[in-house]
Structure formats: C-alpha cells, structure tokens
GROMACS .gro file of C-alpha atoms in nm:
model
  490
    1UNK     CA    1  15.853   6.892   4.596
    2UNK     CA    2  15.847   6.777   4.247
    3UNK     CA    3  15.626   6.555   4.020
    4UNK     CA    4  15.720   6.377   3.718
    5UNK     CA    5  15.574   6.576   3.434
    6UNK     CA    6  15.426   6.291   3.193
    7UNK     CA    7  15.423   6.037   3.455
    8UNK     CA    8  15.108   6.158   3.710
    9UNK     CA    9  14.970   5.876   3.907
   10UNK     CA   10  14.582   5.858   3.976
   11UNK     CA   11  14.451   5.965   4.308
   12UNK     CA   12  14.209   5.764   4.354
   13UNK     CA   13  14.426   5.471   4.339
   14UNK     CA   14  14.661   5.386   4.687
   15UNK     CA   15  14.819   5.061   4.840
   16UNK     CA   16  14.488   4.992   5.003
   17UNK     CA   17  14.264   5.010   4.694
   18UNK     CA   18  14.190   4.622   4.515
   19UNK     CA   19  14.085   4.709   4.242
   20UNK     CA   20  14.307   4.567   3.891
   21UNK     CA   21  14.544   4.799   3.762
   22UNK     CA   22  14.347   4.714   3.408
   23UNK     CA   23  14.043   4.824   3.532
   24UNK     CA   24  14.152   5.117   3.664
   25UNK     CA   25  14.274   5.259   3.393
   26UNK     CA   26  13.993   5.190   3.127
   27UNK     CA   27  14.168   4.839   3.020
   28UNK     CA   28  13.952   4.494   2.949
   29UNK     CA   29  14.148   4.224   3.038
   30UNK     CA   30  14.044   3.974   2.783
   31UNK     CA   31  14.142   4.243   2.545
   32UNK     CA   32  14.459   4.285   2.726
   33UNK     CA   33  14.487   3.950   2.670
   34UNK     CA   34  14.417   3.823   2.259
   35UNK     CA   35  14.682   4.156   2.244
   36UNK     CA   36  14.924   4.018   2.411
   37UNK     CA   37  14.875   3.676   2.242
   38UNK     CA   38  14.861   3.825   1.954
   39UNK     CA   39  15.171   3.955   2.018
   40UNK     CA   40  15.389   3.682   2.166
   41UNK     CA   41  15.204   3.471   1.866
   42UNK     CA   42  15.625   3.375   1.669
   43UNK     CA   43  15.784   3.422   2.066
   44UNK     CA   44  15.936   3.152   2.277
   45UNK     CA   45  15.797   3.299   2.612
   46UNK     CA   46  15.714   3.706   2.686
   47UNK     CA   47  15.469   3.924   2.941
   48UNK     CA   48  15.285   4.239   2.975
   49UNK     CA   49  15.436   4.437   3.299
   50UNK     CA   50  15.216   4.699   3.462
   51UNK     CA   51  15.371   4.958   3.755
   52UNK     CA   52  15.253   5.251   3.938
   53UNK     CA   53  15.467   5.321   4.215
   54UNK     CA   54  15.571   5.644   4.445
   55UNK     CA   55  15.870   5.735   4.616
   56UNK     CA   56  16.037   6.007   4.831
   57UNK     CA   57  16.355   6.125   4.968
   58UNK     CA   58  16.431   6.338   5.236
   59UNK     CA   59  16.777   6.436   5.321
   60UNK     CA   60  16.880   6.675   5.632
   61UNK     CA   61  17.217   6.783   5.634
   62UNK     CA   62  17.437   7.023   5.819
   63UNK     CA   63  17.112   7.182   6.063
   64UNK     CA   64  16.895   7.201   5.786
   65UNK     CA   65  16.729   6.969   5.557
   66UNK     CA   66  16.859   7.013   5.236
   67UNK     CA   67  16.654   6.770   5.003
   68UNK     CA   68  16.268   6.687   4.937
   69UNK     CA   69  16.191   6.486   4.611
   70UNK     CA   70  15.882   6.268   4.571
   71UNK     CA   71  15.805   6.133   4.307
   72UNK     CA   72  15.479   5.939   4.147
   73UNK     CA   73  15.483   5.736   3.858
   74UNK     CA   74  15.302   5.476   3.580
   75UNK     CA   75  15.392   5.324   3.307
   76UNK     CA   76  15.390   4.926   3.102
   77UNK     CA   77  15.628   4.697   2.976
   78UNK     CA   78  15.607   4.437   2.688
   79UNK     CA   79  15.828   4.180   2.553
   80UNK     CA   80  15.872   3.943   2.319
   81UNK     CA   81  16.177   3.649   2.330
   82UNK     CA   82  16.318   3.426   2.050
   83UNK     CA   83  16.600   3.260   2.134
   84UNK     CA   84  16.800   3.442   2.273
   85UNK     CA   85  16.681   3.776   2.121
   86UNK     CA   86  16.419   3.978   2.317
   87UNK     CA   87  16.194   4.260   2.180
   88UNK     CA   88  16.083   4.539   2.447
   89UNK     CA   89  15.835   4.860   2.438
   90UNK     CA   90  15.848   5.073   2.716
   91UNK     CA   91  15.584   5.359   2.776
   92UNK     CA   92  15.420   5.613   3.054
   93UNK     CA   93  15.096   5.617   2.919
   94UNK     CA   94  14.880   5.328   2.966
   95UNK     CA   95  14.644   5.337   2.739
   96UNK     CA   96  14.500   5.072   2.473
   97UNK     CA   97  14.604   5.315   2.197
   98UNK     CA   98  14.968   5.262   2.349
   99UNK     CA   99  14.999   4.921   2.391
  100UNK     CA  100  14.873   4.834   2.082
  101UNK     CA  101  15.219   5.037   1.964
  102UNK     CA  102  15.431   4.847   2.165
  103UNK     CA  103  15.278   4.540   2.039
  104UNK     CA  104  15.329   4.610   1.678
  105UNK     CA  105  15.666   4.695   1.826
  106UNK     CA  106  15.784   4.355   1.977
  107UNK     CA  107  15.613   4.150   1.739
  108UNK     CA  108  15.901   4.154   1.485
  109UNK     CA  109  16.121   3.954   1.716
  110UNK     CA  110  16.031   3.648   1.565
  111UNK     CA  111  16.296   3.471   1.389
  112UNK     CA  112  16.455   3.253   1.641
  113UNK     CA  113  16.107   3.130   1.774
  114UNK     CA  114  16.118   2.743   1.895
  115UNK     CA  115  15.796   2.703   1.816
  116UNK     CA  116  15.720   2.587   2.211
  117UNK     CA  117  15.590   2.921   2.410
  118UNK     CA  118  15.732   2.839   2.798
  119UNK     CA  119  15.492   2.742   3.008
  120UNK     CA  120  15.406   2.957   3.191
  121UNK     CA  121  15.554   3.030   3.619
  122UNK     CA  122  15.357   2.869   3.896
  123UNK     CA  123  15.150   3.083   4.077
  124UNK     CA  124  15.212   3.149   4.465
  125UNK     CA  125  14.991   3.284   4.759
  126UNK     CA  126  15.314   3.334   4.926
  127UNK     CA  127  15.342   3.664   5.120
  128UNK     CA  128  15.708   3.815   5.227
  129UNK     CA  129  15.573   4.188   5.315
  130UNK     CA  130  15.243   4.400   5.368
  131UNK     CA  131  15.092   4.637   5.133
  132UNK     CA  132  15.208   4.943   5.383
  133UNK     CA  133  15.269   5.253   5.178
  134UNK     CA  134  15.562   5.376   5.339
  135UNK     CA  135  15.552   5.733   5.206
  136UNK     CA  136  15.166   5.730   5.362
  137UNK     CA  137  15.306   5.579   5.717
  138UNK     CA  138  15.473   5.896   5.925
  139UNK     CA  139  15.263   6.252   5.758
  140UNK     CA  140  15.577   6.536   5.631
  141UNK     CA  141  15.570   6.748   5.896
  142UNK     CA  142  15.671   6.479   6.148
  143UNK     CA  143  15.925   6.293   5.923
  144UNK     CA  144  16.146   6.675   5.899
  145UNK     CA  145  16.075   6.682   6.274
  146UNK     CA  146  16.223   6.341   6.286
  147UNK     CA  147  16.611   6.410   6.113
  148UNK     CA  148  16.583   6.704   6.276
  149UNK     CA  149  16.589   6.481   6.652
  150UNK     CA  150  16.842   6.289   6.501
  151UNK     CA  151  17.030   6.528   6.444
  152UNK     CA  152  17.061   6.688   6.764
  153UNK     CA  153  17.106   6.389   6.908
  154UNK     CA  154  17.401   6.255   6.721
  155UNK     CA  155  17.537   6.602   6.795
  156UNK     CA  156  17.433   6.597   7.163
  157UNK     CA  157  17.674   6.226   7.233
  158UNK     CA  158  18.042   6.411   7.186
  159UNK     CA  159  18.212   6.791   7.091
  160UNK     CA  160  18.399   6.657   6.813
  161UNK     CA  161  18.072   6.637   6.653
  162UNK     CA  162  18.115   6.854   6.311
  163UNK     CA  163  17.860   6.708   6.067
  164UNK     CA  164  17.545   6.493   6.109
  165UNK     CA  165  17.383   6.360   5.778
  166UNK     CA  166  17.057   6.232   5.812
  167UNK     CA  167  16.810   6.080   5.546
  168UNK     CA  168  16.469   5.850   5.536
  169UNK     CA  169  16.375   5.726   5.192
  170UNK     CA  170  16.065   5.500   5.097
  171UNK     CA  171  15.902   5.371   4.802
  172UNK     CA  172  15.603   5.177   4.705
  173UNK     CA  173  15.546   4.988   4.362
  174UNK     CA  174  15.227   4.814   4.317
  175UNK     CA  175  15.325   4.574   4.024
  176UNK     CA  176  15.070   4.328   3.757
  177UNK     CA  177  15.196   4.082   3.506
  178UNK     CA  178  15.025   3.959   3.226
  179UNK     CA  179  15.086   3.691   3.031
  180UNK     CA  180  14.891   3.547   2.711
  181UNK     CA  181  14.738   3.244   2.838
  182UNK     CA  182  14.581   3.539   3.087
  183UNK     CA  183  14.749   3.466   3.389
  184UNK     CA  184  14.829   3.767   3.616
  185UNK     CA  185  15.023   3.824   3.871
  186UNK     CA  186  15.002   4.113   4.149
  187UNK     CA  187  15.286   4.246   4.448
  188UNK     CA  188  15.257   4.576   4.638
  189UNK     CA  189  15.630   4.589   4.729
  190UNK     CA  190  15.688   4.853   5.045
  191UNK     CA  191  16.093   4.970   5.031
  192UNK     CA  192  16.232   5.197   5.332
  193UNK     CA  193  16.529   5.297   5.400
  194UNK     CA  194  16.713   5.531   5.719
  195UNK     CA  195  17.061   5.606   5.703
  196UNK     CA  196  17.249   5.846   5.971
  197UNK     CA  197  17.597   5.972   5.897
  198UNK     CA  198  17.868   6.157   6.145
  199UNK     CA  199  18.203   6.331   6.089
  200UNK     CA  200  18.399   6.365   6.367
  201UNK     CA  201  18.687   6.617   6.425
  202UNK     CA  202  19.002   6.734   6.628
  203UNK     CA  203  19.228   6.986   6.462
  204UNK     CA  204  19.260   6.979   6.125
  205UNK     CA  205  19.147   6.600   6.067
  206UNK     CA  206  18.811   6.526   6.061
  207UNK     CA  207  18.639   6.097   6.002
  208UNK     CA  208  18.342   5.960   5.894
  209UNK     CA  209  18.094   5.680   6.050
  210UNK     CA  210  17.763   5.624   5.878
  211UNK     CA  211  17.510   5.350   5.976
  212UNK     CA  212  17.233   5.234   5.795
  213UNK     CA  213  16.928   5.060   5.830
  214UNK     CA  214  16.565   4.917   5.647
  215UNK     CA  215  16.347   4.660   5.452
  216UNK     CA  216  16.024   4.600   5.347
  217UNK     CA  217  15.816   4.751   5.616
  218UNK     CA  218  15.661   5.120   5.674
  219UNK     CA  219  15.885   5.362   5.858
  220UNK     CA  220  15.816   5.328   6.220
  221UNK     CA  221  15.836   4.986   6.204
  222UNK     CA  222  16.194   5.000   6.186
  223UNK     CA  223  16.230   5.324   6.368
  224UNK     CA  224  16.091   5.182   6.704
  225UNK     CA  225  16.241   4.830   6.651
  226UNK     CA  226  16.373   4.742   7.003
  227UNK     CA  227  16.580   4.511   6.870
  228UNK     CA  228  16.787   4.772   6.654
  229UNK     CA  229  16.779   5.028   6.889
  230UNK     CA  230  16.605   5.205   6.582
  231UNK     CA  231  16.758   5.498   6.514
  232UNK     CA  232  16.907   5.615   6.835
  233UNK     CA  233  17.148   5.274   6.760
  234UNK     CA  234  17.191   5.399   6.388
  235UNK     CA  235  17.335   5.725   6.488
  236UNK     CA  236  17.510   5.593   6.813
  237UNK     CA  237  17.632   5.336   6.523
  238UNK     CA  238  17.803   5.606   6.318
  239UNK     CA  239  17.941   5.799   6.611
  240UNK     CA  240  18.100   5.464   6.695
  241UNK     CA  241  18.237   5.469   6.353
  242UNK     CA  242  18.380   5.779   6.286
  243UNK     CA  243  18.541   5.831   6.653
  244UNK     CA  244  18.706   5.484   6.601
  245UNK     CA  245  18.811   5.605   6.266
  246UNK     CA  246  18.952   5.974   6.436
  247UNK     CA  247  19.161   5.739   6.586
  248UNK     CA  248  19.293   5.529   6.262
  249UNK     CA  249  19.684   5.457   6.181
  250UNK     CA  250  19.778   5.407   5.809
  251UNK     CA  251  19.696   5.051   5.696
  252UNK     CA  252  19.966   4.839   5.537
  253UNK     CA  253  20.044   4.736   5.179
  254UNK     CA  254  20.120   4.375   5.149
  255UNK     CA  255  19.987   4.023   5.127
  256UNK     CA  256  19.813   3.905   5.472
  257UNK     CA  257  19.604   3.658   5.653
  258UNK     CA  258  19.193   3.869   5.698
  259UNK     CA  259  18.905   3.795   5.859
  260UNK     CA  260  18.586   3.954   5.749
  261UNK     CA  261  18.297   4.029   5.995
  262UNK     CA  262  17.964   3.925   6.006
  263UNK     CA  263  17.654   4.078   5.794
  264UNK     CA  264  17.728   4.365   5.528
  265UNK     CA  265  18.097   4.244   5.457
  266UNK     CA  266  17.882   4.025   5.264
  267UNK     CA  267  17.917   4.285   5.019
  268UNK     CA  268  18.238   4.142   4.858
  269UNK     CA  269  18.087   3.793   4.807
  270UNK     CA  270  17.803   3.933   4.703
  271UNK     CA  271  18.060   4.133   4.398
  272UNK     CA  272  18.298   3.921   4.389
  273UNK     CA  273  18.128   3.594   4.337
  274UNK     CA  274  17.731   3.658   4.367
  275UNK     CA  275  17.808   3.814   4.063
  276UNK     CA  276  17.955   3.559   3.833
  277UNK     CA  277  17.720   3.316   3.962
  278UNK     CA  278  17.400   3.464   3.721
  279UNK     CA  279  17.309   3.284   3.502
  280UNK     CA  280  17.356   3.513   3.091
  281UNK     CA  281  17.694   3.577   3.273
  282UNK     CA  282  17.778   3.185   3.220
  283UNK     CA  283  17.556   3.076   2.911
  284UNK     CA  284  17.728   3.330   2.693
  285UNK     CA  285  18.100   3.242   2.909
  286UNK     CA  286  18.164   3.560   3.019
  287UNK     CA  287  18.203   3.488   3.445
  288UNK     CA  288  18.526   3.296   3.576
  289UNK     CA  289  18.276   3.068   3.642
  290UNK     CA  290  18.150   2.910   3.378
  291UNK     CA  291  18.167   2.612   3.262
  292UNK     CA  292  18.276   2.480   3.584
  293UNK     CA  293  17.960   2.297   3.729
  294UNK     CA  294  18.006   2.026   3.986
  295UNK     CA  295  18.361   2.175   4.013
  296UNK     CA  296  18.548   2.284   4.361
  297UNK     CA  297  18.522   2.670   4.348
  298UNK     CA  298  18.554   2.729   4.658
  299UNK     CA  299  18.743   2.561   5.022
  300UNK     CA  300  18.603   2.304   5.185
  301UNK     CA  301  18.282   2.412   5.404
  302UNK     CA  302  18.184   2.736   5.240
  303UNK     CA  303  17.796   2.716   5.122
  304UNK     CA  304  17.654   3.018   4.910
  305UNK     CA  305  17.308   3.062   4.861
  306UNK     CA  306  17.069   3.330   4.745
  307UNK     CA  307  16.755   3.312   4.934
  308UNK     CA  308  16.466   3.583   4.823
  309UNK     CA  309  16.183   3.413   5.008
  310UNK     CA  310  16.347   3.593   5.374
  311UNK     CA  311  16.035   3.798   5.531
  312UNK     CA  312  16.066   4.174   5.502
  313UNK     CA  313  16.436   4.148   5.403
  314UNK     CA  314  16.559   4.424   5.132
  315UNK     CA  315  16.656   4.184   4.873
  316UNK     CA  316  16.344   3.971   4.921
  317UNK     CA  317  16.029   3.945   4.649
  318UNK     CA  318  15.674   3.691   4.744
  319UNK     CA  319  15.799   3.683   4.338
  320UNK     CA  320  16.060   3.793   4.081
  321UNK     CA  321  15.985   4.021   3.805
  322UNK     CA  322  15.855   3.743   3.539
  323UNK     CA  323  15.618   3.610   3.778
  324UNK     CA  324  15.859   3.335   3.929
  325UNK     CA  325  15.810   3.259   4.314
  326UNK     CA  326  16.165   3.336   4.475
  327UNK     CA  327  16.341   3.026   4.633
  328UNK     CA  328  16.625   2.965   4.855
  329UNK     CA  329  16.796   2.830   4.553
  330UNK     CA  330  17.179   2.688   4.679
  331UNK     CA  331  17.475   2.802   4.477
  332UNK     CA  332  17.778   2.667   4.607
  333UNK     CA  333  17.758   2.331   4.846
  334UNK     CA  334  18.079   2.221   5.070
  335UNK     CA  335  18.312   2.412   4.827
  336UNK     CA  336  18.094   2.257   4.525
  337UNK     CA  337  17.978   2.505   4.211
  338UNK     CA  338  17.617   2.356   4.240
  339UNK     CA  339  17.363   2.579   4.111
  340UNK     CA  340  17.387   2.898   3.917
  341UNK     CA  341  17.085   3.188   3.950
  342UNK     CA  342  16.843   3.203   3.613
  343UNK     CA  343  16.542   3.426   3.471
  344UNK     CA  344  16.282   3.259   3.210
  345UNK     CA  345  16.489   3.293   2.914
  346UNK     CA  346  16.856   3.182   3.014
  347UNK     CA  347  16.757   2.955   3.207
  348UNK     CA  348  16.515   2.785   2.914
  349UNK     CA  349  16.883   2.869   2.700
  350UNK     CA  350  17.062   2.685   2.941
  351UNK     CA  351  16.841   2.306   2.970
  352UNK     CA  352  16.730   2.491   3.341
  353UNK     CA  353  16.425   2.642   3.506
  354UNK     CA  354  16.387   2.981   3.634
  355UNK     CA  355  16.481   3.018   3.968
  356UNK     CA  356  16.294   3.340   4.073
  357UNK     CA  357  16.606   3.598   4.003
  358UNK     CA  358  16.464   3.762   3.662
  359UNK     CA  359  16.477   4.105   3.815
  360UNK     CA  360  16.396   4.466   3.636
  361UNK     CA  361  16.391   4.829   3.806
  362UNK     CA  362  16.120   4.923   3.642
  363UNK     CA  363  15.881   4.892   3.384
  364UNK     CA  364  16.111   5.066   3.126
  365UNK     CA  365  16.368   4.789   3.182
  366UNK     CA  366  16.378   4.447   3.087
  367UNK     CA  367  16.456   4.146   3.391
  368UNK     CA  368  16.766   3.980   3.355
  369UNK     CA  369  16.909   3.735   3.595
  370UNK     CA  370  16.957   3.917   3.948
  371UNK     CA  371  17.095   3.845   4.304
  372UNK     CA  372  16.843   3.887   4.588
  373UNK     CA  373  16.943   3.808   4.909
  374UNK     CA  374  17.330   3.641   4.882
  375UNK     CA  375  17.420   3.406   5.181
  376UNK     CA  376  17.730   3.284   5.277
  377UNK     CA  377  17.605   2.993   5.541
  378UNK     CA  378  17.767   2.939   5.888
  379UNK     CA  379  18.060   2.725   5.984
  380UNK     CA  380  18.170   2.572   6.273
  381UNK     CA  381  18.393   2.772   6.419
  382UNK     CA  382  18.417   3.026   6.783
  383UNK     CA  383  18.470   3.390   6.581
  384UNK     CA  384  18.698   3.463   6.883
  385UNK     CA  385  18.903   3.179   6.770
  386UNK     CA  386  18.943   3.235   6.427
  387UNK     CA  387  19.071   3.604   6.561
  388UNK     CA  388  19.364   3.472   6.775
  389UNK     CA  389  19.399   3.209   6.469
  390UNK     CA  390  19.587   3.499   6.321
  391UNK     CA  391  19.949   3.578   6.356
  392UNK     CA  392  19.957   3.897   6.163
  393UNK     CA  393  19.689   4.036   5.953
  394UNK     CA  394  19.363   4.289   5.915
  395UNK     CA  395  19.048   4.271   6.062
  396UNK     CA  396  18.785   4.416   5.806
  397UNK     CA  397  18.445   4.516   5.948
  398UNK     CA  398  18.269   4.711   5.728
  399UNK     CA  399  18.357   4.819   5.373
  400UNK     CA  400  18.259   5.088   5.144
  401UNK     CA  401  18.260   5.029   4.727
  402UNK     CA  402  18.406   4.857   4.515
  403UNK     CA  403  18.473   4.727   4.166
  404UNK     CA  404  18.491   4.349   4.007
  405UNK     CA  405  18.573   4.241   3.654
  406UNK     CA  406  18.288   3.961   3.637
  407UNK     CA  407  18.543   3.744   3.322
  408UNK     CA  408  18.838   3.813   3.549
  409UNK     CA  409  18.670   3.747   3.889
  410UNK     CA  410  18.997   4.079   3.990
  411UNK     CA  411  18.786   4.281   4.251
  412UNK     CA  412  18.902   4.581   4.439
  413UNK     CA  413  18.775   4.651   4.753
  414UNK     CA  414  18.784   4.931   5.034
  415UNK     CA  415  18.760   4.910   5.432
  416UNK     CA  416  18.567   5.150   5.582
  417UNK     CA  417  18.685   5.012   5.954
  418UNK     CA  418  18.936   4.769   5.966
  419UNK     CA  419  19.166   4.661   6.198
  420UNK     CA  420  19.518   4.557   6.291
  421UNK     CA  421  19.549   4.219   6.403
  422UNK     CA  422  19.867   4.161   6.606
  423UNK     CA  423  19.946   3.777   6.753
  424UNK     CA  424  19.637   3.691   6.741
  425UNK     CA  425  19.497   4.034   6.924
  426UNK     CA  426  19.238   4.267   6.739
  427UNK     CA  427  19.481   4.590   6.823
  428UNK     CA  428  19.493   4.946   6.638
  429UNK     CA  429  19.205   5.069   6.355
  430UNK     CA  430  19.320   5.132   6.011
  431UNK     CA  431  19.211   5.357   5.780
  432UNK     CA  432  19.298   5.368   5.446
  433UNK     CA  433  19.284   4.943   5.346
  434UNK     CA  434  19.208   4.772   5.069
  435UNK     CA  435  19.176   4.416   4.993
  436UNK     CA  436  19.330   4.331   4.624
  437UNK     CA  437  19.234   3.949   4.476
  438UNK     CA  438  19.024   3.728   4.240
  439UNK     CA  439  18.711   3.648   4.335
  440UNK     CA  440  18.750   3.246   4.266
  441UNK     CA  441  19.080   3.249   4.428
  442UNK     CA  442  18.977   3.422   4.712
  443UNK     CA  443  18.684   3.170   4.799
  444UNK     CA  444  18.950   2.879   4.764
  445UNK     CA  445  19.091   3.036   5.008
  446UNK     CA  446  18.894   3.047   5.276
  447UNK     CA  447  18.975   2.848   5.614
  448UNK     CA  448  18.781   2.943   5.902
  449UNK     CA  449  18.387   3.019   5.910
  450UNK     CA  450  18.214   3.131   6.222
  451UNK     CA  451  17.953   3.024   6.314
  452UNK     CA  452  17.770   3.364   6.368
  453UNK     CA  453  17.624   3.415   5.993
  454UNK     CA  454  17.424   3.801   6.028
  455UNK     CA  455  17.189   3.970   5.779
  456UNK     CA  456  17.285   4.262   5.666
  457UNK     CA  457  17.105   4.557   5.850
  458UNK     CA  458  16.892   4.606   5.481
  459UNK     CA  459  17.079   4.939   5.285
  460UNK     CA  460  17.226   4.718   4.966
  461UNK     CA  461  17.158   4.825   4.626
  462UNK     CA  462  17.266   4.630   4.323
  463UNK     CA  463  17.389   4.773   4.005
  464UNK     CA  464  17.426   4.572   3.651
  465UNK     CA  465  17.392   4.707   3.283
  466UNK     CA  466  17.262   5.058   3.435
  467UNK     CA  467  17.010   4.861   3.669
  468UNK     CA  468  16.965   4.907   4.031
  469UNK     CA  469  16.760   4.626   4.234
  470UNK     CA  470  16.775   4.618   4.634
  471UNK     CA  471  16.927   4.299   4.732
  472UNK     CA  472  17.047   4.200   5.102
  473UNK     CA  473  17.373   4.018   5.188
  474UNK     CA  474  17.522   3.814   5.535
  475UNK     CA  475  17.769   3.609   5.622
  476UNK     CA  476  17.947   3.500   5.957
  477UNK     CA  477  18.302   3.579   6.019
  478UNK     CA  478  18.534   3.494   5.763
  479UNK     CA  479  18.937   3.402   5.745
  480UNK     CA  480  19.117   3.435   5.384
  481UNK     CA  481  19.463   3.342   5.362
  482UNK     CA  482  19.696   3.508   5.191
  483UNK     CA  483  19.482   3.878   5.014
  484UNK     CA  484  19.700   4.165   4.898
  485UNK     CA  485  19.609   4.475   5.093
  486UNK     CA  486  19.701   4.823   4.993
  487UNK     CA  487  19.706   5.056   5.199
  488UNK     CA  488  19.835   5.381   5.283
  489UNK     CA  489  20.137   5.318   5.539
  490UNK     CA  490  20.458   5.368   5.364
   0.00000   0.00000   0.00000
C-alpha cells in the first residue's frame, strides 16, 4: 500500500468525526471568510472548496492479488469568476499561508466583473447517502478473502473458465464549500464499485464477459444485496456473457434496424446526446444542439432527464460541487429540447439558473457542467413487441467504449453483447459489432420505446476535459431505425 508523498491525512479525522474541516486544520472560519470576501471583491462569483479523501483499489487476477493501492489526500481550490474568465488556484496544503497565496493568484481575475455578485445557492438538508467510509467497511484481510472466493466460485462454475479478474474500489470524500457571505456547505460522499471479469475458451478461441455494480453505500450493502444476487450474481453474469460470446458469429455490416436493451445501453444516450446538452458547449455554440431550444430534436415520445436526486445512486449528489442542490432536470420532453444542464457560471452567462450540475473531479479541478444520472423515460411498448417488429436487425444488450464528437454529434460505439434479429426473433450472438451514427439524427430515428426503463448497475465514469466523475445512466428498450452497423463479417 502507498500513501501519496505530499498529501497526508489527519489521522484524527474519520467519516464519523463531526469537526469542521477548517477547524481541524487550525483555520478560523471568519478569518478565512474575510480573506475570501476580499479575493472575490471584484468577481461575479466564486468559492473556496476544501476536501479530504481516502481511496483504495484491490485487483485479484489470475489466481493472485495483483495490486493493492491506498491513497489519502487533502487540499483546497479557490476560484474567482468574472464574466467568462475564471481564476483558479489549488494546493495540497491546507493552511492560512497557502490560502493567502491562492487569494493573490485569483484576485487578478476582474476585467469582466459585472458589478453584481451572484446570489448564493439555496441550502438543503437533503441527504441521498450516509457517511460510511467504504475503506473502513471491511478489514483488508476480509476484502482479499472475498476476492479469492469470487475467483474460486467463478472457476468452479464451468471448466471452460481460463481467467478470472475481480476487483474492489472504494472512496470517501469529505468536502466543505465556503462562500464569501459566510455560507458553508458540508458533505461526505462514499462510493464503491465491485467488478468481475471472466475469460472462457475452447481450443484456440477465447472470449470474455464482465459485470460490475456499486453506488454510494459501503461494500457490504451491495455484496449482500439479494435482489442483484450480490457478488455471486456478478460472477454468474460475467460468465454468462463470456459463454454467449464464445458462440458468437461475425457481426454483419450495413444499415440495420437496431434494438437497444434497457439499462447500461443508456451509455450511448449519455455520450451521443447528454454531453451535447451541457451548458458550456451550448453557450459556446460548439454543440450539435446549440440554439435548438424549443425545437424538435428527437422523435415524439422521447423524454430525457438528468436526475441527481436518486438515493444512493453512483451519479447522485445531495448538492453539486458549487453547493447547488441537485435536481431532476428535464432536457427533452416528447422530442422537444427544453433544457440544458448548467453550472453557476454558464447559467449566469446564458441568463438562466444552475441545475445543480457543476461538478469537479477533486479540489485540484475547476467545476464545469457535468451529467449526474441521465435517463430516458419509459414509453408504452412491450419489449417483446419491439423485438418482434424487426425483420432484420441487431439487438444490442451491452456496450463497451465509444467516441463522440460534440460539435457534429457523430458517434462510434462497440457492442460487447449483441444478437441478430431475424423475422422478429433473437437468434445468433454476434461479435465485433459497432454502432456508427449521429446523436441528434439517431434520436429522431427512435420508433418504439419500451415500458421497461432500467438504471445501470452503478459502474459509469464520465470523462470530460481530463476530469473523471461518477455517473449513472438508464433507459428502456428502444428501437432505432436505420443505424449503420460496422461488423466483422465478410
């Protein structure tokens, strides 16, 4: 295990400790507020963001503990906003001297000052998760023993299993956001993810499958969840996917009608549409959805929301990294564009209000508009009726990575589990299928929406401008007409 050299964590602090982050480091809140008020005297907005964190990851691979890492960190970020400009300074040292140095750095951002300071976010007492520290939820020896048990269980299920990889990842963040008017926002944010990957083989052919789950509780909450099957359910699902792929034939290529399964396939919605509905891209008119507010951007019946208020979900937050309470934000209603996801700066510049989507990876990163849990709501079609409506197509159940161009809306996504649809019946599994298209155009080609909206299992991490944050996705079964499928069949 390693502890980062320049970021030591006060051992007296824990998730159960109620002492304020400022007091714990010998800082007087009023003195800090006066310094911040002076720093933001010629700024439209800004804040001081404090953070302490712990994180761990353990990977058991090929019958042995491959890696075990632990990190503890602390630091602050100070920001001043004037017009479109933002000054940001951060440090891993929490002290008055460090704060004064940061204050001197950001005070230079004043040219675009409007003369009116932004109103502070509304306070909320809502709590969407507890304050458990997942790192302390289980002893290290118990975590290693669990990974060994997962490994052995998966191998015992089928003689074709050649490799098993199981991992645990947990983190705990304690944050405080201080504003110049003296308001202070506190939050403790737990997060865990458990993942199982299985490789199976027959002869020279090998295929893989994987399944993960998690959210904002401790490990035990998910490991013992009867509804999901816990870790055994994850191992069974990973093995099922691998065995399906072992029988897969080469995917066809060409324009096909595509049915997307419920849940995790919503990652296509997240990438191909969600990013294009973030406020900064639309303010700068670099999104394919820019200046389309109030217009038809998707097929009738398509309703998309971003909802950061779901209890315990991976993408949920009681309030965002600027102190604004998260909310259920309508983005598309019955195919009409009705909203964007906003942080404070972009909302003010666009003459609207923050939607609680101002997020940052850590104290060392500046906030920007980011998704939380992005969901397409259910329609009224039975999923079986959707499949039976397709003469010749592809049923995409799980996705891997993808690439999206925000400006053009073009996307490419790889399917990790997909099947042929022939005369309304799901037939052979296929390998090597990729979906190629344009996000706004694909939204208009949705012809049937299932009544089975499902959230993903808690595995998403979204990247944007070098920052990664946990997110969730969800959608029902969908039929999209005429999507280009890149395949491996000759």
